[in-house]
Short mmCIF file of C-alpha atoms in Angstrom, two decimals:
data_model
loop_
_atom_site.label_atom_id
_atom_site.label_comp_id
_atom_site.label_asym_id
_atom_site.label_seq_id
_atom_site.Cartn_x
_atom_site.Cartn_y
_atom_site.Cartn_z
CA MET A 1 0.00 0.00 0.00
CA ILE A 2 1.24 3.49 -0.83
CA LEU A 3 0.50 6.09 1.83
CA THR A 4 -0.44 9.58 0.69
CA ARG A 5 -0.56 12.58 3.00
CA ARG A 6 -4.36 12.68 2.57
CA TYR A 7 -4.59 9.11 3.92
CA PHE A 8 -1.87 9.34 6.51
CA LEU A 9 -2.87 12.43 8.50
CA PRO A 10 -6.37 11.23 9.46
CA THR A 11 -4.93 7.81 10.24
CA LEU A 12 -2.32 9.33 12.53
CA ALA A 13 -4.92 11.47 14.23
CA SER A 14 -7.05 8.43 15.00
CA ALA A 15 -4.10 6.37 16.16
CA GLY A 16 -3.53 8.28 19.36
CA LEU A 17 -0.32 9.46 20.95
CA GLY A 18 2.69 7.23 21.27
CA VAL A 19 2.83 6.05 17.65
CA THR A 20 5.59 7.75 15.71
CA PHE A 21 5.45 8.81 12.07
CA SER A 22 8.04 6.19 11.16
CA GLU A 23 6.23 3.43 13.03
CA ARG A 24 2.93 4.16 11.31
CA LEU A 25 4.49 4.19 7.83
CA PHE A 26 6.39 1.00 8.56
CA ALA A 27 3.23 -0.77 9.70
CA GLN A 28 1.35 0.22 6.55
CA ALA A 29 4.00 0.06 3.82
CA GLY A 30 6.88 -1.98 5.19
CA PRO A 31 10.57 -1.13 5.13
CA PHE A 32 10.79 -0.60 1.34
CA GLN A 33 8.03 1.98 0.99
CA HIS A 34 10.07 3.95 -1.59
CA ASN A 35 10.49 0.86 -3.78
CA VAL A 36 13.63 0.29 -5.91
CA ALA A 37 15.42 1.92 -8.82
CA SER A 38 18.44 1.49 -11.07
CA GLY A 39 20.54 3.84 -13.13
CA ASP A 40 23.77 4.90 -14.82
CA PRO A 41 24.10 1.58 -16.67
CA LEU A 42 27.38 0.70 -18.35
CA ALA A 43 28.26 -2.42 -20.34
CA ASP A 44 29.42 -4.29 -17.23
CA ARG A 45 27.69 -2.60 -14.31
CA VAL A 46 24.69 -0.65 -13.04
CA ILE A 47 23.66 1.29 -9.94
CA LEU A 48 20.91 -0.30 -7.82
CA TRP A 49 18.97 1.88 -5.35
CA THR A 50 16.46 1.59 -2.54
CA ARG A 51 15.63 3.22 0.78
CA VAL A 52 15.00 1.50 4.09
CA THR A 53 12.30 2.78 6.47
CA LEU A 54 12.25 1.20 9.91
CA PRO A 55 10.23 2.11 13.03
CA ALA A 56 13.37 2.99 15.01
CA PRO A 57 16.43 2.73 12.77
CA GLY A 58 19.79 2.41 14.42
CA ASP A 59 22.99 4.10 13.41
CA LEU A 60 23.67 1.42 10.78
CA VAL A 61 21.27 -0.79 8.81
CA ALA A 62 22.58 -3.87 6.98
CA VAL A 63 20.98 -4.59 3.59
CA ASN A 64 21.50 -7.62 1.35
CA TRP A 65 21.04 -7.54 -2.43
CA GLU A 66 20.72 -10.06 -5.26
CA VAL A 67 20.88 -9.85 -9.06
CA ALA A 68 19.54 -12.61 -11.32
CA THR A 69 18.82 -13.26 -14.98
CA ASP A 70 15.26 -14.35 -14.16
CA ALA A 71 12.50 -12.77 -12.09
CA GLY A 72 12.19 -15.93 -9.98
CA PHE A 73 15.83 -15.63 -8.85
CA SER A 74 16.66 -19.22 -9.74
CA ARG A 75 19.75 -17.94 -11.61
CA VAL A 76 21.40 -15.47 -9.23
CA VAL A 77 24.60 -14.08 -10.75
CA ARG A 78 25.64 -11.51 -8.13
CA ARG A 79 24.84 -10.96 -4.45
CA GLY A 80 26.28 -9.02 -1.57
CA THR A 81 25.70 -6.96 1.55
CA THR A 82 25.89 -3.23 2.12
CA SER A 83 24.69 -0.81 4.77
CA THR A 84 23.14 2.61 5.20
CA SER A 85 22.54 5.12 7.96
CA ALA A 86 21.02 8.49 8.76
CA ALA A 87 24.04 10.12 7.12
CA PHE A 88 22.61 8.99 3.75
CA ASP A 89 18.94 9.43 4.73
CA PHE A 90 18.84 5.60 4.85
CA THR A 91 19.11 5.42 1.07
CA VAL A 92 21.07 2.49 -0.37
CA LYS A 93 23.22 2.44 -3.49
CA VAL A 94 25.19 -0.49 -4.89
CA ASP A 95 27.40 -0.33 -7.99
CA VAL A 96 27.04 -3.92 -9.19
CA ASP A 97 29.86 -4.94 -11.54
CA ARG A 98 30.89 -8.07 -13.49
CA LEU A 99 27.66 -8.11 -15.48
CA ASP A 100 27.22 -9.08 -19.14
CA ALA A 101 26.67 -6.38 -21.76
CA GLY A 102 23.25 -5.75 -23.29
CA THR A 103 21.52 -8.01 -20.77
CA THR A 104 18.32 -7.62 -18.77
CA TYR A 105 18.64 -8.41 -15.08
CA TYR A 106 16.24 -8.61 -12.14
CA TYR A 107 17.24 -7.49 -8.66
CA ARG A 108 15.97 -7.15 -5.12
CA PHE A 109 17.08 -6.05 -1.68
CA LEU A 110 16.58 -8.07 1.50
CA LEU A 111 16.80 -7.22 5.16
CA PRO A 112 18.12 -9.72 7.70
CA GLY A 113 15.22 -12.03 8.44
CA GLY A 114 14.20 -12.29 4.79
CA VAL A 115 12.00 -9.20 4.27
CA SER A 116 12.28 -8.49 0.53
CA SER A 117 11.89 -5.37 -1.52
CA PRO A 118 9.81 -5.35 -4.71
CA ILE A 119 11.62 -6.95 -7.65
CA GLY A 120 13.32 -4.47 -9.98
CA ARG A 121 14.34 -4.86 -13.61
CA THR A 122 17.35 -3.24 -15.27
CA LYS A 123 19.56 -3.55 -18.34
CA THR A 124 23.23 -3.06 -19.12
CA LEU A 125 24.50 -1.16 -22.17
CA PRO A 126 25.44 -3.09 -25.33
CA LEU A 127 28.91 -3.59 -26.78
CA GLY A 128 30.07 -4.02 -30.36
CA SER A 129 27.73 -3.79 -33.33
CA VAL A 130 24.28 -2.46 -32.36
CA SER A 131 21.45 -2.17 -34.87
CA ARG A 132 18.78 -0.34 -32.88
CA LEU A 133 18.12 1.53 -29.63
CA ARG A 134 14.90 2.76 -28.08
CA PHE A 135 14.48 5.03 -25.06
CA ALA A 136 12.05 7.42 -23.39
CA VAL A 137 12.80 11.04 -22.52
CA THR A 138 11.00 12.89 -19.76
CA SER A 139 11.22 15.93 -17.49
CA CYS A 140 9.26 18.40 -15.36
CA SER A 141 7.14 16.36 -12.93
CA ASN A 142 5.39 18.75 -10.54
CA TYR A 143 3.63 16.68 -7.86
CA PRO A 144 0.77 19.10 -7.06
CA ALA A 145 0.02 19.73 -10.76
CA GLY A 146 -1.45 16.29 -11.43
CA TYR A 147 -0.93 12.56 -11.63
CA PHE A 148 2.24 11.04 -13.10
CA ASN A 149 0.40 9.15 -15.87
CA ALA A 150 3.33 9.60 -18.25
CA TYR A 151 5.59 7.64 -15.89
CA ARG A 152 3.18 4.70 -15.81
CA LEU A 153 2.91 4.64 -19.60
CA ILE A 154 6.70 4.65 -19.93
CA ALA A 155 6.92 1.88 -17.34
CA ASN A 156 4.60 -0.28 -19.43
CA ARG A 157 6.92 -0.15 -22.48
CA ALA A 158 9.02 -3.28 -22.05
CA ASP A 159 11.27 -2.61 -25.05
CA LEU A 160 13.07 0.49 -23.75
CA ASP A 161 16.82 0.34 -23.27
CA VAL A 162 16.88 3.25 -20.82
CA VAL A 163 14.91 6.28 -19.61
CA LEU A 164 16.50 9.73 -19.76
CA HIS A 165 15.25 12.22 -17.18
CA LEU A 166 16.35 15.75 -18.06
CA GLY A 167 15.57 17.50 -14.82
CA ASP A 168 12.91 19.13 -12.67
CA TYR A 169 12.34 15.74 -11.07
CA ILE A 170 10.98 17.64 -8.05
CA TYR A 171 9.82 21.23 -7.56
CA GLU A 172 10.92 23.35 -4.63
CA TYR A 173 7.75 25.41 -4.21
CA ALA A 174 5.23 25.54 -1.37
CA GLU A 175 1.61 24.53 -1.90
CA GLY A 176 -0.24 26.94 -4.18
CA THR A 177 2.86 28.61 -5.56
CA PHE A 178 3.00 26.56 -8.77
CA GLY A 179 -0.16 24.52 -8.73
CA SER A 180 -2.37 23.36 -5.88
CA GLY A 181 -2.31 19.73 -4.82
CA ALA A 182 -4.70 20.04 -1.88
CA PRO A 183 -7.85 18.97 -3.79
CA THR A 184 -6.22 15.69 -4.89
CA GLY A 185 -4.19 14.98 -1.76
CA ARG A 186 -0.98 15.98 -3.54
CA ALA A 187 -0.01 19.05 -1.54
CA PRO A 188 3.79 19.18 -1.27
CA ILE A 189 5.60 17.99 1.85
CA PRO A 190 6.89 19.97 3.63
CA ASN A 191 4.31 22.65 2.88
CA LYS A 192 6.97 25.29 2.43
CA GLU A 193 9.69 26.10 -0.03
CA THR A 194 12.51 23.57 0.26
CA VAL A 195 15.67 25.24 1.54
CA THR A 196 17.37 22.92 4.03
CA LEU A 197 18.69 19.38 3.62
CA THR A 198 15.74 18.07 5.64
CA ASP A 199 13.33 19.94 3.37
CA TYR A 200 14.78 18.49 0.18
CA ARG A 201 14.93 14.98 1.62
CA GLN A 202 11.26 15.14 2.62
CA ARG A 203 10.26 16.38 -0.82
CA TYR A 204 12.07 13.52 -2.58
CA ALA A 205 10.58 11.05 -0.10
CA GLN A 206 7.08 12.25 -0.94
CA TYR A 207 7.63 12.05 -4.70
CA ARG A 208 9.04 8.54 -4.37
CA THR A 209 5.83 7.30 -2.74
CA ASP A 210 3.97 7.98 -5.99
CA PRO A 211 3.07 4.55 -7.46
CA ASP A 212 3.61 5.59 -11.08
CA LEU A 213 7.04 7.05 -10.40
CA GLN A 214 7.91 3.94 -8.42
CA GLU A 215 6.86 1.70 -11.29
CA VAL A 216 8.88 3.43 -14.00
CA HIS A 217 11.97 3.25 -11.78
CA ARG A 218 11.27 -0.41 -11.00
CA GLN A 219 11.03 -1.42 -14.68
CA HIS A 220 13.79 0.65 -16.36
CA PRO A 221 17.26 2.00 -15.65
CA PHE A 222 17.43 5.80 -15.56
CA ILE A 223 20.10 8.26 -16.66
CA VAL A 224 19.35 11.60 -15.02
CA VAL A 225 20.56 15.17 -14.72
CA TRP A 226 19.16 17.99 -12.63
CA ASP A 227 17.69 21.27 -13.84
CA ASP A 228 16.77 24.27 -11.71
CA HIS A 229 13.86 23.11 -9.55
CA GLU A 230 15.99 20.48 -7.83
CA SER A 231 17.49 23.57 -6.15
CA ALA A 232 15.62 26.80 -7.03
CA ASN A 233 13.98 28.37 -10.08
CA ASN A 234 16.30 29.81 -12.75
CA ALA A 235 19.41 28.75 -10.88
CA TRP A 236 22.93 29.59 -12.04
CA LYS A 237 26.31 28.89 -10.46
CA GLY A 238 26.12 31.89 -8.11
CA GLY A 239 22.43 32.14 -7.23
CA ALA A 240 18.86 31.73 -8.42
CA GLN A 241 15.83 33.86 -9.17
CA ASN A 242 13.95 31.98 -6.45
CA HIS A 243 16.61 32.28 -3.78
CA GLN A 244 16.55 35.23 -1.35
CA PRO A 245 19.75 35.27 0.73
CA GLU A 246 18.30 37.66 3.31
CA THR A 247 15.64 35.11 4.34
CA GLU A 248 16.91 31.80 2.94
CA GLY A 249 20.59 31.98 3.79
CA ASP A 250 23.71 31.41 1.78
CA TRP A 251 23.24 30.15 -1.81
CA GLU A 252 26.30 27.90 -1.70
CA THR A 253 24.83 26.11 1.31
CA ARG A 254 21.45 25.65 -0.36
CA LYS A 255 23.09 24.50 -3.58
CA ALA A 256 25.17 21.95 -1.66
CA VAL A 257 22.31 20.45 0.36
CA SER A 258 20.02 20.24 -2.66
CA ALA A 259 22.76 18.40 -4.56
CA GLN A 260 23.32 16.08 -1.60
CA ALA A 261 19.63 15.11 -1.45
CA TRP A 262 19.56 14.61 -5.23
CA ARG A 263 22.54 12.24 -5.08
CA GLU A 264 21.03 10.33 -2.17
CA TRP A 265 17.69 9.80 -3.88
CA MET A 266 18.79 9.32 -7.50
CA PRO A 267 20.33 6.08 -8.87
CA VAL A 268 23.47 7.89 -10.02
CA ARG A 269 27.10 6.84 -9.77
CA GLU A 270 29.22 8.92 -7.43
CA THR A 271 32.06 10.83 -9.08
CA PRO A 272 35.19 12.10 -7.33
CA TYR A 273 34.83 15.56 -8.89
CA GLY A 274 31.14 16.00 -8.02
CA ALA A 275 30.03 17.08 -11.51
CA ILE A 276 26.96 15.51 -13.09
CA TYR A 277 28.06 15.78 -16.73
CA ARG A 278 29.11 12.35 -17.96
CA SER A 279 28.99 10.09 -21.00
CA PHE A 280 27.70 6.63 -22.00
CA ARG A 281 28.50 4.36 -24.95
CA PHE A 282 25.84 2.21 -26.61
CA GLY A 283 28.10 0.00 -28.72
CA ASP A 284 29.00 1.43 -32.11
CA LEU A 285 25.55 2.95 -32.67
CA MET A 286 25.37 5.85 -30.21
CA ASP A 287 27.33 7.94 -27.73
CA LEU A 288 25.34 9.85 -25.11
CA ALA A 289 26.67 12.99 -23.41
CA MET A 290 24.68 14.28 -20.44
CA LEU A 291 25.31 17.97 -19.70
CA ASP A 292 24.83 20.33 -16.78
CA THR A 293 23.60 23.55 -18.39
CA ARG A 294 22.20 24.73 -15.07
CA ILE A 295 24.81 25.04 -12.33
CA ALA A 296 28.30 23.75 -13.17
CA GLY A 297 29.46 26.79 -15.14
CA ARG A 298 26.43 28.93 -16.00
CA ASP A 299 26.83 32.68 -15.71
CA GLU A 300 23.88 34.71 -14.47
CA GLN A 301 21.00 35.32 -16.86
CA VAL A 302 20.85 38.82 -18.39
CA SER A 303 18.26 40.88 -20.22
CA PRO A 304 17.79 39.80 -23.85
CA PHE A 305 17.76 43.46 -24.89
CA GLY A 306 21.25 44.35 -23.68
CA ALA A 307 24.51 44.02 -25.57
CA GLU A 308 25.96 41.71 -22.90
CA VAL A 309 23.69 38.84 -23.96
CA ASP A 310 26.04 38.35 -26.94
CA SER A 311 29.26 38.71 -24.94
CA ARG A 312 31.83 36.04 -25.72
CA SER A 313 32.90 36.04 -22.08
CA ARG A 314 29.53 34.65 -20.94
CA SER A 315 29.22 30.88 -20.62
CA LEU A 316 26.42 28.37 -20.20
CA LEU A 317 28.68 25.38 -19.51
CA GLY A 318 31.85 26.81 -18.02
CA ALA A 319 35.27 26.35 -19.61
CA GLU A 320 35.97 22.93 -18.06
CA GLN A 321 32.66 21.33 -19.07
CA GLU A 322 32.71 22.94 -22.51
CA ASP A 323 36.16 21.53 -23.21
CA TRP A 324 35.04 18.11 -21.96
CA PHE A 325 31.92 18.22 -24.18
CA HIS A 326 33.83 19.15 -27.32
CA ARG A 327 36.35 16.38 -26.66
CA GLN A 328 33.53 13.86 -26.19
CA LEU A 329 32.09 14.78 -29.58
CA THR A 330 35.47 14.53 -31.29
CA THR A 331 36.23 11.17 -29.67
CA SER A 332 32.81 9.85 -30.67
CA LYS A 333 33.41 10.79 -34.30
CA LEU A 334 36.91 9.31 -34.33
CA ARG A 335 35.83 6.00 -32.81
CA GLY A 336 33.18 5.59 -35.49
CA ALA A 337 29.96 5.85 -33.47
CA ARG A 338 27.06 6.47 -35.84
CA TRP A 339 25.11 8.95 -33.65
CA ARG A 340 25.95 11.55 -31.02
CA VAL A 341 23.05 12.23 -28.63
CA VAL A 342 23.07 15.02 -26.04
CA GLY A 343 20.80 15.04 -22.99
CA GLN A 344 20.52 18.50 -21.46
CA GLN A 345 18.17 20.94 -19.81
CA VAL A 346 17.33 24.08 -21.82
CA MET A 347 16.38 24.71 -25.45
CA MET A 348 19.39 24.95 -27.78
CA ALA A 349 17.62 26.04 -30.97
CA GLN A 350 17.03 29.74 -31.44
CA LEU A 351 13.68 31.09 -30.31
CA ALA A 352 13.57 34.76 -31.19
CA GLY A 353 11.10 37.60 -31.40
CA PRO A 354 11.13 40.60 -33.74
CA ARG A 355 14.63 41.67 -34.87
CA GLU A 356 15.87 38.28 -33.69
CA THR A 357 15.82 39.30 -30.02
CA PRO A 358 16.07 36.18 -27.81
CA PHE A 359 12.71 35.23 -26.36
CA ASN A 360 14.12 33.50 -23.27
CA PRO A 361 17.65 34.34 -22.05
CA ASP A 362 17.57 31.35 -19.67
CA GLN A 363 17.97 29.11 -22.75
CA TRP A 364 21.03 28.77 -25.03
CA ASP A 365 19.84 32.01 -26.67
CA GLY A 366 21.07 33.83 -23.59
CA TYR A 367 24.53 32.32 -24.12
CA ALA A 368 24.97 32.66 -27.87
CA ALA A 369 28.77 32.45 -27.68
CA THR A 370 28.60 28.99 -26.10
CA ARG A 371 26.33 27.76 -28.87
CA GLY A 372 28.49 29.43 -31.51
CA ARG A 373 31.62 27.68 -30.28
CA LEU A 374 29.79 24.34 -30.28
CA LEU A 375 28.55 24.75 -33.85
CA ASP A 376 32.00 25.88 -34.96
CA HIS A 377 33.48 22.76 -33.36
CA LEU A 378 30.99 20.55 -35.21
CA ARG A 379 31.72 22.27 -38.50
CA THR A 380 35.52 22.32 -38.32
CA ARG A 381 35.70 18.68 -37.13
CA SER A 382 33.04 17.48 -39.62
CA ILE A 383 31.01 16.01 -36.76
CA ASP A 384 27.55 14.96 -37.93
CA ASN A 385 24.55 12.97 -36.73
CA MET A 386 24.01 14.98 -33.53
CA VAL A 387 20.63 14.82 -31.79
CA VAL A 388 19.97 17.18 -28.87
CA LEU A 389 17.35 16.12 -26.31
CA THR A 390 15.91 18.82 -24.08
CA GLY A 391 13.34 19.34 -21.30
CA ASP A 392 12.48 22.39 -19.20
CA ILE A 393 9.79 24.26 -21.17
CA HIS A 394 6.75 21.97 -20.71
CA SER A 395 6.02 21.72 -24.42
CA SER A 396 6.89 19.65 -27.51
CA TRP A 397 9.33 20.88 -30.20
CA ALA A 398 11.30 19.54 -33.15
CA SER A 399 13.89 21.93 -34.59
CA GLU A 400 16.88 22.06 -36.91
CA ILE A 401 19.95 23.73 -35.42
CA SER A 402 22.20 26.02 -37.43
CA GLU A 403 24.24 29.18 -36.86
CA ASN A 404 21.62 31.57 -38.26
CA PRO A 405 18.30 29.98 -39.24
CA PHE A 406 16.71 33.42 -39.76
CA SER A 407 18.89 34.48 -42.71
CA SER A 408 17.13 34.66 -46.06
CA SER A 409 19.31 31.91 -47.45
CA GLY A 410 19.43 29.93 -44.24
CA SER A 411 22.64 28.34 -43.03
CA GLU A 412 24.07 24.88 -42.90
CA ARG A 413 22.15 22.56 -40.56
CA GLN A 414 24.43 20.88 -38.03
CA ALA A 415 22.12 19.10 -35.56
CA VAL A 416 18.49 18.50 -34.67
CA GLU A 417 16.72 19.01 -31.36
CA PHE A 418 13.79 17.13 -29.85
CA VAL A 419 12.20 18.83 -26.82
CA ALA A 420 10.18 16.61 -24.48
CA THR A 421 7.04 18.02 -22.93
CA SER A 422 6.31 17.82 -19.20
CA VAL A 423 4.98 14.98 -17.10
CA THR A 424 2.58 17.34 -15.27
CA SER A 425 3.97 20.89 -15.24
CA THR A 426 1.76 23.46 -16.93
CA THR A 427 2.59 25.55 -19.98
CA GLY A 428 -0.12 28.06 -19.09
CA LEU A 429 -1.78 27.62 -22.49
CA GLU A 430 -3.74 24.40 -21.88
CA ASP A 431 -7.10 26.15 -21.74
CA SER A 432 -6.24 29.21 -23.78
CA PRO A 433 -8.32 29.95 -26.89
CA ASN A 434 -5.19 31.57 -28.32
CA ALA A 435 -2.99 28.45 -28.18
CA ASP A 436 -3.39 27.59 -31.87
CA ALA A 437 -2.60 31.16 -32.88
CA VAL A 438 0.54 31.19 -30.74
CA GLU A 439 1.73 27.93 -32.30
CA GLN A 440 1.14 29.34 -35.78
CA LEU A 441 3.12 32.44 -34.84
CA VAL A 442 6.02 30.17 -33.87
CA TYR A 443 5.95 28.56 -37.30
CA ASP A 444 5.74 31.96 -38.98
CA LEU A 445 8.71 33.45 -37.11
CA GLN A 446 10.92 30.39 -36.59
CA PRO A 447 11.64 28.72 -39.95
CA HIS A 448 13.78 26.04 -38.33
CA VAL A 449 10.98 24.85 -36.00
CA LYS A 450 9.22 21.97 -37.71
CA TYR A 451 6.88 20.96 -34.89
CA VAL A 452 5.52 22.65 -31.77
CA ASN A 453 2.72 21.82 -29.35
CA LEU A 454 2.25 24.20 -26.42
CA THR A 455 -0.69 22.59 -24.63
CA LYS A 456 -0.18 18.86 -24.08
CA ARG A 457 1.71 16.95 -21.42
CA GLY A 458 3.29 13.54 -22.00
CA TYR A 459 6.70 12.16 -22.98
CA LEU A 460 9.11 11.70 -25.88
CA LEU A 461 10.16 8.36 -27.37
CA VAL A 462 13.40 8.18 -29.36
CA ASP A 463 14.10 5.28 -31.72
CA ILE A 464 17.55 5.11 -33.37
CA ASP A 465 18.96 2.74 -35.95
CA ARG A 466 21.83 3.02 -38.39
CA ASP A 467 19.78 4.95 -40.95
CA ARG A 468 17.80 7.45 -38.91
CA ALA A 469 16.96 8.90 -35.49
CA GLN A 470 13.23 9.29 -34.87
CA GLY A 471 11.51 11.31 -32.16
CA GLU A 472 7.89 10.55 -31.26
CA TRP A 473 5.69 12.68 -29.01
CA TYR A 474 3.02 10.91 -26.97
CA HIS A 475 0.44 13.16 -25.35
CA LEU A 476 -1.85 12.44 -22.41
CA ALA A 477 -5.61 12.77 -22.27
CA THR A 478 -5.42 14.19 -18.74
CA VAL A 479 -3.32 14.55 -15.59
CA ALA A 480 -6.34 15.48 -13.46
CA THR A 481 -7.10 11.79 -12.82
CA ARG A 482 -5.17 8.57 -13.13
CA SER A 483 -5.45 7.53 -16.77
CA LEU A 484 -3.57 5.43 -19.30
CA GLU A 485 -5.14 7.17 -22.29
CA GLN A 486 -2.47 8.54 -24.63
CA SER A 487 -2.12 9.43 -28.29
CA PHE A 488 0.71 9.48 -30.79
CA ALA A 489 0.88 13.20 -31.56
CA LYS A 490 3.69 13.49 -34.10
CA GLY A 491 6.90 11.90 -35.23
CA TYR A 492 9.93 13.47 -36.88
CA LEU A 493 13.11 11.82 -38.08
CA THR A 494 16.53 12.85 -39.27
CA ALA A 495 18.33 10.63 -41.75
CA SER A 496 21.95 9.75 -41.10
CA GLY A 497 24.15 12.46 -42.55
CA SER A 498 21.42 15.06 -43.13
CA SER A 499 20.69 17.08 -39.94
CA ALA A 500 17.30 17.82 -41.53
CA LEU A 501 13.91 16.90 -40.13
CA THR A 502 11.13 15.15 -42.03
CA VAL A 503 7.77 13.86 -40.84
CA ALA A 504 7.81 10.21 -39.77
CA ALA A 505 5.20 8.17 -41.62
CA ALA A 506 4.27 6.18 -38.51
CA PRO A 507 5.47 5.32 -35.02
CA ALA A 508 8.45 2.97 -34.96
CA PRO A 509 7.49 -0.65 -34.27
CA THR A 510 8.23 -2.18 -30.90
CA LYS A 511 11.28 -4.38 -30.54
CA SER A 512 11.87 -7.62 -28.69
CA ALA A 513 12.43 -7.32 -24.98
CA ALA A 514 12.68 -9.33 -21.78
CA PRO A 515 9.51 -9.48 -19.65
CA LEU A 516 8.70 -6.67 -17.26
CA ALA A 517 9.31 -7.36 -13.58
CA PRO A 518 6.30 -8.96 -11.88
#
């Protein structure tokens, strides 16, 4: 049983004094109430995650784990013991190695005495020649704004190799600030803006009791990065629009505790340098670079109307990450990978108003020099077949990326971008009678934008083979109630070597896959 705040508070009130919060949750949901997850898969290893909730946890909790090639655990290939404590918010992470490439595994955690977690399912990355990959892309899941139907629909797709989450996994706001969850029992916990380590931990703990979020983590490995709402709205390396030092303390402290909670609750591999940008190889078919366009090196946002928006001294990535990213792209080309895919947070394609003034300086438009250096690197190194995957703006987009798409003659296309819409977060245009007119205005003013939908929530599916990379947008009927109703909205593909977008004739067919975890 999954306990919501709406259920729990009346239950606690009727239970009388002497029963602690932890004891009540343990009695109802058991020690694995936050379920299991996996992430950061490589060809020979993967991170396994859970959290242990006990009525009165001691300083150290021992946890056993098992990995098998079948859901019945008759063929266990790896097992071991680890521990957790209050220092890690009783979260558990194991980096299981010595696994076979391109293989589906099932896993579980056990406490002494035999109490078992739910069974999870994960998959390692392939090696060698790979003909096809298929993965979901998602972002922007605001708990009070509605039900996580997109997560459940992704969970039900057995043939995915991985799920990419591009940030805004949680939102930092208090109830009513960005949506009201009170009518549906989804008011945020704590009911305040998250600022302290305890605040962020409680917010993650609430999100991870959602059954649809639990299920998508249980069925698929995740590769994740953060965006701004994991800390504060419109964050940059030295602050955030939604951080007030006079009442909320030092930004560096808040940034550090928000990152700590994220690392505790996400199935990510720990790195000695603390950065979240990292890369993954999917055999000879695809290299994936995950960026941090939010905090690692971002300079503060500036007005789009000032000359400084075009300053070459301003950076979105920071010098260290930018150099790393360019080297990753060069290495990928030299090793012969067919596709280069980039998972990142904010829209890379230009989105400009009259006289080509940037519409949103929080996007790559506000850091034109960083984008210019990237496109120059692609051009001078003859790096092709680059697909950018983006979240953040709660809407669906397919765009061609070039240096100046607004020129009368156009310019050479060097990449394509697929923007995933939100799981629940609003665009503000859902019920607007002007939504169609706004979308048409986008097409009229942005010649490189081939598809836009500003009203629907859902997720993006990406299907890649040696000939093409195809993005497919699936939109939800509603987030106001739990529903599995979805529709294929649009598909666009780019052929190998073209960096141009054309309409996909139909959704890509499913591919063979191991059974989902029971």
